[in-house]
Backbone as JSON Lines, residues from 0, in Angstrom:
{"i":0,"aa":"M","n":[46.01,-34.35,30.06],"ca":[45.28,-33.44,30.91],"c":[44.82,-32.21,30.13]}
{"i":1,"aa":"E","n":[45.7,-31.62,29.3],"ca":[45.35,-30.45,28.52],"c":[44.25,-30.77,27.52]}
{"i":2,"aa":"Q","n":[44.34,-31.96,26.93],"ca":[43.32,-32.35,25.96],"c":[41.98,-32.51,26.66]}
{"i":3,"aa":"Q","n":[41.96,-33.07,27.85],"ca":[40.72,-33.22,28.61],"c":[40.14,-31.85,28.94]}
{"i":4,"aa":"Q","n":[40.99,-30.9,29.34],"ca":[40.51,-29.56,29.64],"c":[39.94,-28.9,28.39]}
{"i":5,"aa":"A","n":[40.59,-29.08,27.28],"ca":[40.12,-28.49,26.03],"c":[38.77,-29.08,25.65]}
{"i":6,"aa":"K","n":[38.63,-30.42,25.81],"ca":[37.35,-31.06,25.5],"c":[36.26,-30.56,26.43]}
{"i":7,"aa":"T","n":[36.59,-30.46,27.68],"ca":[35.61,-29.99,28.65],"c":[35.21,-28.55,28.33]}
{"i":8,"aa":"Y","n":[36.17,-27.68,28.06],"ca":[35.88,-26.29,27.74],"c":[35.03,-26.18,26.49]}
{"i":9,"aa":"A","n":[35.4,-26.93,25.47],"ca":[34.65,-26.88,24.22],"c":[33.24,-27.4,24.43]}
{"i":10,"aa":"G","n":[33.11,-28.47,25.18],"ca":[31.78,-29.03,25.43],"c":[30.93,-28.08,26.23]}
{"i":11,"aa":"N","n":[31.46,-27.52,27.28],"ca":[30.71,-26.57,28.1],"c":[30.36,-25.33,27.32]}
{"i":12,"aa":"H","n":[31.3,-24.84,26.58],"ca":[31.09,-23.61,25.84],"c":[30.03,-23.79,24.76]}
{"i":13,"aa":"S","n":[30.08,-24.87,24.02],"ca":[29.1,-25.09,22.96],"c":[27.73,-25.36,23.54]}
{"i":14,"aa":"Q","n":[27.67,-26.06,24.68],"ca":[26.37,-26.33,25.27],"c":[25.77,-25.06,25.84]}
{"i":15,"aa":"S","n":[26.58,-24.24,26.49],"ca":[26.03,-23.01,27.05],"c":[25.61,-22.06,25.94]}
{"i":16,"aa":"A","n":[26.33,-22.05,24.85],"ca":[25.95,-21.19,23.73],"c":[24.67,-21.69,23.1]}
{"i":17,"aa":"A","n":[24.51,-23.01,23.02],"ca":[23.3,-23.57,22.43],"c":[22.1,-23.34,23.32]}
{"i":18,"aa":"S","n":[22.29,-23.44,24.63],"ca":[21.16,-23.28,25.53],"c":[20.9,-21.82,25.84]}
{"i":19,"aa":"G","n":[21.88,-20.95,25.56],"ca":[21.69,-19.54,25.79],"c":[21.96,-19.15,27.23]}
{"i":20,"aa":"S","n":[22.47,-20.05,28.06],"ca":[22.74,-19.72,29.46],"c":[24.22,-19.75,29.72]}
{"i":21,"aa":"T","n":[24.61,-19.07,30.77],"ca":[26.03,-19.11,31.15],"c":[26.23,-20.27,32.09]}
{"i":22,"aa":"S","n":[27.37,-20.88,32.01],"ca":[27.61,-22.04,32.86],"c":[28.3,-21.61,34.14]}
{"i":23,"aa":"S","n":[27.87,-22.2,35.22],"ca":[28.46,-21.91,36.52],"c":[29.56,-22.93,36.8]}
{"i":24,"aa":"P","n":[30.39,-22.69,37.79],"ca":[31.46,-23.66,38.1],"c":[30.93,-25.04,38.45]}
{"i":25,"aa":"E","n":[29.74,-25.12,39.08],"ca":[29.2,-26.44,39.42],"c":[28.85,-27.21,38.15]}
{"i":26,"aa":"N","n":[28.27,-26.51,37.17],"ca":[27.9,-27.17,35.92],"c":[29.12,-27.63,35.16]}
{"i":27,"aa":"K","n":[30.19,-26.88,35.21],"ca":[31.4,-27.24,34.47],"c":[31.99,-28.53,35.0]}
{"i":28,"aa":"S","n":[32.02,-28.68,36.3],"ca":[32.63,-29.88,36.86],"c":[31.79,-31.11,36.56]}
{"i":29,"aa":"S","n":[30.46,-30.98,36.53],"ca":[29.63,-32.14,36.25],"c":[29.63,-32.48,34.78]}
{"i":30,"aa":"Q","n":[29.9,-31.5,33.92],"ca":[29.89,-31.75,32.49],"c":[31.26,-32.14,31.96]}
{"i":31,"aa":"M","n":[32.29,-32.03,32.75],"ca":[33.64,-32.32,32.29],"c":[33.78,-33.72,31.75]}
{"i":32,"aa":"E","n":[33.18,-34.66,32.38],"ca":[33.39,-36.04,32.0],"c":[32.36,-36.52,30.98]}
{"i":33,"aa":"T","n":[31.23,-35.85,30.85],"ca":[30.15,-36.4,30.04],"c":[30.06,-35.83,28.63]}
{"i":34,"aa":"I","n":[30.57,-34.65,28.37],"ca":[30.38,-34.03,27.06],"c":[31.67,-34.09,26.26]}
{"i":35,"aa":"P","n":[31.64,-34.8,25.13],"ca":[32.84,-34.84,24.29],"c":[32.9,-33.58,23.43]}
{"i":36,"aa":"S","n":[34.07,-33.24,22.98],"ca":[34.28,-32.06,22.14],"c":[33.86,-32.37,20.71]}
{"i":37,"aa":"P","n":[33.12,-31.47,20.04],"ca":[32.74,-31.72,18.66],"c":[33.94,-31.65,17.72]}
{"i":38,"aa":"N","n":[34.91,-30.8,18.03],"ca":[36.11,-30.67,17.21],"c":[37.33,-30.93,18.09]}
{"i":39,"aa":"P","n":[37.86,-32.13,18.08],"ca":[38.98,-32.42,18.98],"c":[40.19,-31.58,18.62]}
{"i":40,"aa":"I","n":[40.91,-31.17,19.64],"ca":[42.14,-30.39,19.49],"c":[43.31,-31.36,19.47]}
{"i":41,"aa":"P","n":[44.24,-31.18,18.54],"ca":[45.39,-32.08,18.53],"c":[46.21,-31.91,19.8]}
{"i":42,"aa":"S","n":[46.68,-33.02,20.33],"ca":[47.46,-32.97,21.56],"c":[48.92,-32.71,21.24]}
{"i":43,"aa":"S","n":[49.66,-32.35,22.27],"ca":[51.07,-32.03,22.06],"c":[51.95,-33.28,22.04]}
{"i":44,"aa":"T","n":[51.39,-34.42,22.35],"ca":[52.21,-35.63,22.42],"c":[52.51,-36.19,21.05]}
{"i":45,"aa":"G","n":[51.5,-36.36,20.22],"ca":[51.72,-36.97,18.92],"c":[51.38,-36.05,17.78]}
{"i":46,"aa":"D","n":[50.46,-35.15,17.99],"ca":[49.99,-34.27,16.92],"c":[50.67,-32.92,17.04]}
{"i":47,"aa":"A","n":[50.74,-32.25,15.92],"ca":[51.3,-30.9,15.95],"c":[50.18,-29.94,16.3]}
{"i":48,"aa":"G","n":[50.36,-29.11,17.28],"ca":[49.34,-28.16,17.69],"c":[49.77,-27.46,18.94]}
{"i":49,"aa":"P","n":[49.02,-26.44,19.35],"ca":[49.4,-25.67,20.52],"c":[49.23,-26.48,21.8]}
{"i":50,"aa":"S","n":[50.14,-26.27,22.72],"ca":[50.06,-26.99,23.99],"c":[49.72,-26.04,25.13]}
{"i":51,"aa":"D","n":[49.73,-24.76,24.87],"ca":[49.41,-23.78,25.9],"c":[47.9,-23.77,26.14]}
{"i":52,"aa":"P","n":[47.45,-23.89,27.39],"ca":[46.0,-23.9,27.65],"c":[45.32,-22.59,27.22]}
{"i":53,"aa":"K","n":[45.99,-21.47,27.37],"ca":[45.39,-20.2,26.94],"c":[45.21,-20.19,25.43]}
{"i":54,"aa":"Q","n":[46.2,-20.72,24.73],"ca":[46.11,-20.76,23.27],"c":[44.99,-21.72,22.84]}
{"i":55,"aa":"L","n":[44.86,-22.84,23.55],"ca":[43.78,-23.78,23.25],"c":[42.42,-23.13,23.48]}
{"i":56,"aa":"R","n":[42.3,-22.42,24.6],"ca":[41.03,-21.74,24.87],"c":[40.72,-20.71,23.79]}
{"i":57,"aa":"R","n":[41.75,-19.99,23.37],"ca":[41.56,-18.98,22.32],"c":[41.13,-19.64,21.02]}
{"i":58,"aa":"I","n":[41.76,-20.74,20.66],"ca":[41.38,-21.47,19.44],"c":[39.94,-21.94,19.54]}
{"i":59,"aa":"L","n":[39.59,-22.52,20.69],"ca":[38.21,-22.99,20.87],"c":[37.22,-21.83,20.84]}
{"i":60,"aa":"A","n":[37.6,-20.73,21.47],"ca":[36.72,-19.56,21.46],"c":[36.56,-19.03,20.04]}
{"i":61,"aa":"N","n":[37.64,-19.03,19.28],"ca":[37.56,-18.58,17.88],"c":[36.67,-19.5,17.07]}
{"i":62,"aa":"R","n":[36.81,-20.81,17.3],"ca":[35.94,-21.77,16.58],"c":[34.48,-21.54,16.93]}
{"i":63,"aa":"E","n":[34.22,-21.34,18.22],"ca":[32.84,-21.12,18.65],"c":[32.3,-19.82,18.07]}
{"i":64,"aa":"A","n":[33.12,-18.79,18.07],"ca":[32.7,-17.51,17.49],"c":[32.42,-17.67,15.99]}
{"i":65,"aa":"A","n":[33.27,-18.43,15.31],"ca":[33.06,-18.67,13.88],"c":[31.77,-19.45,13.65]}
{"i":66,"aa":"R","n":[31.53,-20.45,14.54],"ca":[30.29,-21.24,14.41],"c":[29.07,-20.33,14.62]}
{"i":67,"aa":"R","n":[29.13,-19.48,15.64],"ca":[28.01,-18.57,15.89],"c":[27.82,-17.59,14.74]}
{"i":68,"aa":"A","n":[28.92,-17.08,14.21],"ca":[28.83,-16.15,13.08],"c":[28.21,-16.84,11.87]}
{"i":69,"aa":"H","n":[28.64,-18.09,11.64],"ca":[28.08,-18.86,10.52],"c":[26.58,-19.09,10.74]}
{"i":70,"aa":"S","n":[26.22,-19.41,11.98],"ca":[24.81,-19.63,12.31],"c":[24.0,-18.34,12.12]}
{"i":71,"aa":"R","n":[24.56,-17.21,12.58],"ca":[23.86,-15.93,12.39],"c":[23.71,-15.6,10.91]}
{"i":72,"aa":"K","n":[24.74,-15.89,10.15],"ca":[24.69,-15.63,8.71],"c":[23.61,-16.47,8.05]}
{"i":73,"aa":"K","n":[23.53,-17.76,8.43],"ca":[22.49,-18.63,7.87],"c":[21.11,-18.11,8.23]}
{"i":74,"aa":"E","n":[20.94,-17.72,9.49],"ca":[19.64,-17.19,9.93],"c":[19.31,-15.91,9.17]}
{"i":75,"aa":"Y","n":[20.29,-15.07,8.97],"ca":[20.08,-13.83,8.22],"c":[19.67,-14.12,6.78]}
{"i":76,"aa":"V","n":[20.33,-15.1,6.17],"ca":[19.97,-15.49,4.79],"c":[18.55,-16.03,4.76]}
{"i":77,"aa":"R","n":[18.19,-16.87,5.76],"ca":[16.81,-17.4,5.81],"c":[15.81,-16.26,5.97]}
{"i":78,"aa":"K","n":[16.16,-15.28,6.82],"ca":[15.28,-14.13,7.02],"c":[15.11,-13.35,5.72]}
{"i":79,"aa":"L","n":[16.21,-13.12,5.02],"ca":[16.13,-12.4,3.74],"c":[15.31,-13.18,2.72]}
{"i":80,"aa":"E","n":[15.46,-14.5,2.7],"ca":[14.67,-15.32,1.78],"c":[13.19,-15.23,2.11]}
{"i":81,"aa":"R","n":[12.85,-15.26,3.43],"ca":[11.44,-15.11,3.83],"c":[10.91,-13.76,3.4]}
{"i":82,"aa":"E","n":[11.69,-12.72,3.65],"ca":[11.25,-11.37,3.28],"c":[11.1,-11.23,1.77]}
{"i":83,"aa":"A","n":[12.01,-11.86,1.02],"ca":[11.91,-11.81,-0.44],"c":[10.65,-12.52,-0.91]}
{"i":84,"aa":"K","n":[10.37,-13.68,-0.3],"ca":[9.16,-14.43,-0.68],"c":[7.91,-13.61,-0.35]}
{"i":85,"aa":"E","n":[7.9,-13.0,0.84],"ca":[6.75,-12.16,1.22],"c":[6.61,-10.98,0.27]}
{"i":86,"aa":"A","n":[7.73,-10.39,-0.12],"ca":[7.69,-9.26,-1.05],"c":[7.16,-9.7,-2.41]}
{"i":87,"aa":"E","n":[7.58,-10.89,-2.87],"ca":[7.08,-11.4,-4.15],"c":[5.59,-11.67,-4.08]}
{"i":88,"aa":"E","n":[5.13,-12.23,-2.95],"ca":[3.69,-12.47,-2.79],"c":[2.93,-11.15,-2.78]}
{"i":89,"aa":"R","n":[3.49,-10.15,-2.1],"ca":[2.83,-8.84,-2.06],"c":[2.8,-8.21,-3.45]}
{"i":90,"aa":"V","n":[3.88,-8.34,-4.19],"ca":[3.92,-7.81,-5.56],"c":[2.86,-8.49,-6.41]}
{"i":91,"aa":"A","n":[2.73,-9.81,-6.27],"ca":[1.72,-10.53,-7.06],"c":[0.32,-10.04,-6.69]}
{"i":92,"aa":"M","n":[0.07,-9.88,-5.38],"ca":[-1.23,-9.41,-4.95],"c":[-1.49,-7.99,-5.46]}
{"i":93,"aa":"L","n":[-0.49,-7.13,-5.33],"ca":[-0.66,-5.75,-5.79],"c":[-0.81,-5.67,-7.3]}
{"i":94,"aa":"A","n":[-0.13,-6.57,-8.02],"ca":[-0.26,-6.58,-9.48],"c":[-1.69,-6.91,-9.88]}
{"i":95,"aa":"S","n":[-2.3,-7.86,-9.18],"ca":[-3.69,-8.19,-9.5],"c":[-4.61,-7.02,-9.14]}
{"i":96,"aa":"Q","n":[-4.31,-6.34,-8.03],"ca":[-5.11,-5.18,-7.66],"c":[-4.94,-4.05,-8.67]}
{"i":97,"aa":"V","n":[-3.73,-3.86,-9.16],"ca":[-3.48,-2.83,-10.18],"c":[-4.27,-3.16,-11.45]}
{"i":98,"aa":"A","n":[-4.25,-4.43,-11.85],"ca":[-5.0,-4.83,-13.05],"c":[-6.5,-4.56,-12.84]}
{"i":99,"aa":"F","n":[-7.01,-4.9,-11.66],"ca":[-8.42,-4.66,-11.37],"c":[-8.72,-3.16,-11.4]}
{"i":100,"aa":"Q","n":[-7.86,-2.36,-10.79],"ca":[-8.09,-0.92,-10.75],"c":[-8.01,-0.3,-12.15]}
{"i":101,"aa":"R","n":[-7.11,-0.81,-12.98],"ca":[-7.03,-0.31,-14.36],"c":[-8.32,-0.63,-15.12]}
{"i":102,"aa":"M","n":[-8.82,-1.86,-14.94],"ca":[-10.06,-2.23,-15.6],"c":[-11.2,-1.34,-15.09]}
{"i":103,"aa":"H","n":[-11.23,-1.13,-13.78],"ca":[-12.25,-0.28,-13.18],"c":[-12.14,1.16,-13.71]}
{"i":104,"aa":"L","n":[-10.91,1.64,-13.85],"ca":[-10.68,2.98,-14.4],"c":[-11.19,3.08,-15.84]}
{"i":105,"aa":"T","n":[-10.95,2.04,-16.63],"ca":[-11.43,2.03,-18.01],"c":[-12.95,2.1,-18.05]}
{"i":106,"aa":"I","n":[-13.59,1.32,-17.19],"ca":[-15.06,1.33,-17.13],"c":[-15.56,2.72,-16.71]}
{"i":107,"aa":"L","n":[-14.96,3.26,-15.66],"ca":[-15.39,4.59,-15.19],"c":[-15.12,5.68,-16.22]}
{"i":108,"aa":"S","n":[-14.02,5.57,-16.94],"ca":[-13.73,6.55,-17.99],"c":[-14.78,6.49,-19.09]}
{"i":109,"aa":"G","n":[-15.19,5.27,-19.45],"ca":[-16.24,5.11,-20.45],"c":[-17.55,5.71,-19.97]}
{"i":110,"aa":"E","n":[-17.9,5.42,-18.71],"ca":[-19.13,5.99,-18.15],"c":[-19.04,7.52,-18.09]}
{"i":111,"aa":"N","n":[-17.88,8.03,-17.74],"ca":[-17.69,9.48,-17.68],"c":[-17.88,10.1,-19.06]}
{"i":112,"aa":"S","n":[-17.32,9.47,-20.08],"ca":[-17.49,9.98,-21.45],"c":[-18.96,9.97,-21.85]}
{"i":113,"aa":"Q","n":[-19.66,8.89,-21.53],"ca":[-21.09,8.81,-21.86],"c":[-21.87,9.9,-21.13]}
{"i":114,"aa":"M","n":[-21.53,10.12,-19.86],"ca":[-22.25,11.15,-19.1],"c":[-21.96,12.54,-19.64]}
{"i":115,"aa":"R","n":[-20.73,12.79,-20.07],"ca":[-20.4,14.09,-20.65],"c":[-21.17,14.3,-21.96]}
{"i":116,"aa":"E","n":[-21.25,13.25,-22.77],"ca":[-22.01,13.35,-24.02],"c":[-23.48,13.61,-23.71]}
{"i":117,"aa":"R","n":[-24.03,12.9,-22.74],"ca":[-25.43,13.07,-22.35],"c":[-25.65,14.49,-21.82]}
{"i":118,"aa":"L","n":[-24.71,14.98,-21.02],"ca":[-24.8,16.34,-20.5],"c":[-24.79,17.36,-21.63]}
{"i":119,"aa":"Q","n":[-23.93,17.15,-22.61],"ca":[-23.86,18.06,-23.76],"c":[-25.19,18.05,-24.52]}
{"i":120,"aa":"V","n":[-25.76,16.87,-24.73],"ca":[-27.05,16.75,-25.42],"c":[-28.12,17.5,-24.62]}
{"i":121,"aa":"L","n":[-28.14,17.3,-23.3],"ca":[-29.15,17.96,-22.47],"c":[-28.96,19.47,-22.45]}
{"i":122,"aa":"E","n":[-27.71,19.94,-22.42],"ca":[-27.46,21.38,-22.46],"c":[-27.92,21.97,-23.79]}
{"i":123,"aa":"N","n":[-27.65,21.27,-24.89],"ca":[-28.12,21.74,-26.2],"c":[-29.64,21.75,-26.25]}
{"i":124,"aa":"H","n":[-30.26,20.71,-25.7],"ca":[-31.72,20.63,-25.69],"c":[-32.3,21.77,-24.84]}
{"i":125,"aa":"Q","n":[-31.67,22.03,-23.69],"ca":[-32.13,23.12,-22.83],"c":[-31.98,24.47,-23.52]}
{"i":126,"aa":"A","n":[-30.87,24.69,-24.19],"ca":[-30.67,25.96,-24.91],"c":[-31.72,26.11,-26.0]}
{"i":127,"aa":"H","n":[-32.02,25.02,-26.7],"ca":[-33.05,25.06,-27.75],"c":[-34.41,25.38,-27.13]}
{"i":128,"aa":"K","n":[-34.74,24.74,-26.02],"ca":[-36.03,24.97,-25.36],"c":[-36.12,26.42,-24.85]}
{"i":129,"aa":"E","n":[-35.02,26.93,-24.3],"ca":[-35.03,28.31,-23.82],"c":[-35.23,29.29,-24.97]}
{"i":130,"aa":"A","n":[-34.58,29.03,-26.11],"ca":[-34.76,29.89,-27.28],"c":[-36.2,29.8,-27.78]}
{"i":131,"aa":"E","n":[-36.73,28.59,-27.77],"ca":[-38.12,28.39,-28.22],"c":[-39.09,29.1,-27.27]}
{"i":132,"aa":"T","n":[-38.84,29.0,-25.97],"ca":[-39.7,29.67,-24.98],"c":[-39.63,31.18,-25.15]}
{"i":133,"aa":"E","n":[-38.43,31.69,-25.36],"ca":[-38.26,33.13,-25.55],"c":[-39.01,33.6,-26.8]}
{"i":134,"aa":"A","n":[-38.93,32.82,-27.86],"ca":[-39.64,33.19,-29.09],"c":[-41.15,33.16,-28.86]}
{"i":135,"aa":"L","n":[-41.63,32.17,-28.11],"ca":[-43.07,32.08,-27.83],"c":[-43.53,33.23,-26.93]}
{"i":136,"aa":"V","n":[-42.7,33.62,-25.98],"ca":[-43.04,34.75,-25.11],"c":[-43.14,36.03,-25.93]}
{"i":137,"aa":"K","n":[-42.19,36.24,-26.84],"ca":[-42.23,37.43,-27.7],"c":[-43.47,37.4,-28.59]}
{"i":138,"aa":"E","n":[-43.76,36.22,-29.13],"ca":[-44.95,36.1,-29.99],"c":[-46.21,36.39,-29.18]}
{"i":139,"aa":"R","n":[-46.27,35.92,-27.95],"ca":[-47.43,36.16,-27.08],"c":[-47.57,37.65,-26.79]}
{"i":140,"aa":"E","n":[-46.46,38.29,-26.47],"ca":[-46.5,39.72,-26.19],"c":[-46.96,40.5,-27.42]}
{"i":141,"aa":"T","n":[-46.45,40.07,-28.58],"ca":[-46.86,40.73,-29.82],"c":[-48.35,40.54,-30.05]}
{"i":142,"aa":"L","n":[-48.83,39.31,-29.85],"ca":[-50.26,39.04,-30.05],"c":[-51.12,39.8,-29.04]}
{"i":143,"aa":"L","n":[-50.67,39.88,-27.8],"ca":[-51.42,40.64,-26.8],"c":[-51.47,42.12,-27.16]}
{"i":144,"aa":"L","n":[-50.35,42.64,-27.63],"ca":[-50.29,44.04,-28.03],"c":[-51.22,44.3,-29.22]}
{"i":145,"aa":"L","n":[-51.16,43.39,-30.2],"ca":[-52.05,43.53,-31.35],"c":[-53.52,43.42,-30.93]}
{"i":146,"aa":"G","n":[-53.77,42.47,-30.05],"ca":[-55.15,42.29,-29.57],"c":[-55.64,43.52,-28.83]}
{"i":147,"aa":"S","n":[-54.81,44.11,-28.0],"ca":[-55.24,45.3,-27.26],"c":[-55.4,46.49,-28.2]}
{"i":148,"aa":"L","n":[-54.54,46.59,-29.24],"ca":[-54.7,47.68,-30.21],"c":[-56.0,47.52,-30.99]}
{"i":149,"aa":"Q","n":[-56.29,46.3,-31.38],"ca":[-57.54,46.06,-32.11],"c":[-58.74,46.38,-31.22]}
{"i":150,"aa":"L","n":[-58.62,46.0,-29.97],"ca":[-59.72,46.26,-29.03],"c":[-59.9,47.78,-28.84]}
{"i":151,"aa":"Q","n":[-58.79,48.49,-28.78],"ca":[-58.87,49.94,-28.63],"c":[-59.47,50.58,-29.89]}
{"i":152,"aa":"Q","n":[-59.07,50.03,-31.05],"ca":[-59.62,50.58,-32.29],"c":[-61.11,50.3,-32.38]}
{"i":153,"aa":"Q","n":[-61.5,49.12,-31.96],"ca":[-62.93,48.81,-32.01],"c":[-63.69,49.67,-31.01]}
{"i":154,"aa":"Q","n":[-63.11,49.81,-29.85],"ca":[-63.77,50.63,-28.83],"c":[-63.67,52.11,-29.17]}
{"i":155,"aa":"G","n":[-62.61,52.47,-29.83],"ca":[-62.41,53.87,-30.18],"c":[-63.47,54.34,-31.17]}
{"i":156,"aa":"G","n":[-63.84,53.54,-32.09],"ca":[-64.83,53.92,-33.08],"c":[-66.22,53.94,-32.47]}
{"i":157,"aa":"S","n":[-66.54,53.04,-31.63],"ca":[-67.87,52.99,-31.05],"c":[-67.97,53.78,-29.76]}
{"i":158,"aa":"S","n":[-66.91,53.93,-29.05],"ca":[-66.98,54.61,-27.77],"c":[-66.81,56.12,-27.91]}
{"i":159,"aa":"S","n":[-66.28,56.58,-29.0],"ca":[-66.13,58.03,-29.16],"c":[-67.5,58.7,-29.2]}
{"i":160,"aa":"S","n":[-68.46,58.04,-29.71],"ca":[-69.8,58.63,-29.71],"c":[-70.47,58.44,-28.37]}
{"i":161,"aa":"N","n":[-70.12,57.43,-27.63],"ca":[-70.75,57.15,-26.34],"c":[-69.98,57.75,-25.17]}
{"i":162,"aa":"N","n":[-68.73,58.07,-25.37],"ca":[-67.89,58.52,-24.28],"c":[-68.05,60.03,-24.08]}
{"i":163,"aa":"P","n":[-68.49,60.46,-22.9],"ca":[-68.67,61.88,-22.67],"c":[-67.35,62.62,-22.51]}
{"i":164,"aa":"N","n":[-66.3,61.93,-22.21],"ca":[-65.01,62.58,-22.01],"c":[-64.3,62.83,-23.33]}
{"i":165,"aa":"N","n":[-64.78,62.27,-24.36],"ca":[-64.15,62.41,-25.67],"c":[-64.43,63.81,-26.18]}
{"i":166,"aa":"V","n":[-63.43,64.56,-26.45],"ca":[-63.62,65.94,-26.84],"c":[-63.12,66.12,-28.27]}
{"i":167,"aa":"D","n":[-63.84,65.66,-29.26],"ca":[-63.43,65.79,-30.65],"c":[-64.33,66.81,-31.35]}
{"i":168,"aa":"K","n":[-64.97,67.6,-30.77],"ca":[-65.96,68.48,-31.34],"c":[-65.39,69.63,-32.04]}
């Protein structure tokens, strides 16, 4: 009788744990005869083992708890393995992106250097043109001044006799 109760308890308990539902008294009575125990408990008649029903229930509960703990541990390990695989895939993807960005950085650095050199050439050219323009402006002013002086000298010699305001008498 005790062995039958232990089998029934173990069967009901493992089935309810597997299905995720709690078993009601009606379900227990219908499952008593149909579900064998996965781990038979030694009986008190021929085998050495506990004969107290409370002790049997405790042993079965401990076994079930150990089975659930083992199952949780396996699931946790599978989860960690999935996460590790995803992390490795992400690292591989990011490594290729890093390589691409480094290559892009090298290209942009080269272009930047070329643009700085071009800018330096243009600044030097502009400074040269500004100096040249300044020299030409000074030369123009000098030529205009000389031209006006010559014009005054030419007019001064001929206009002094014609100019009534000229008072050199």
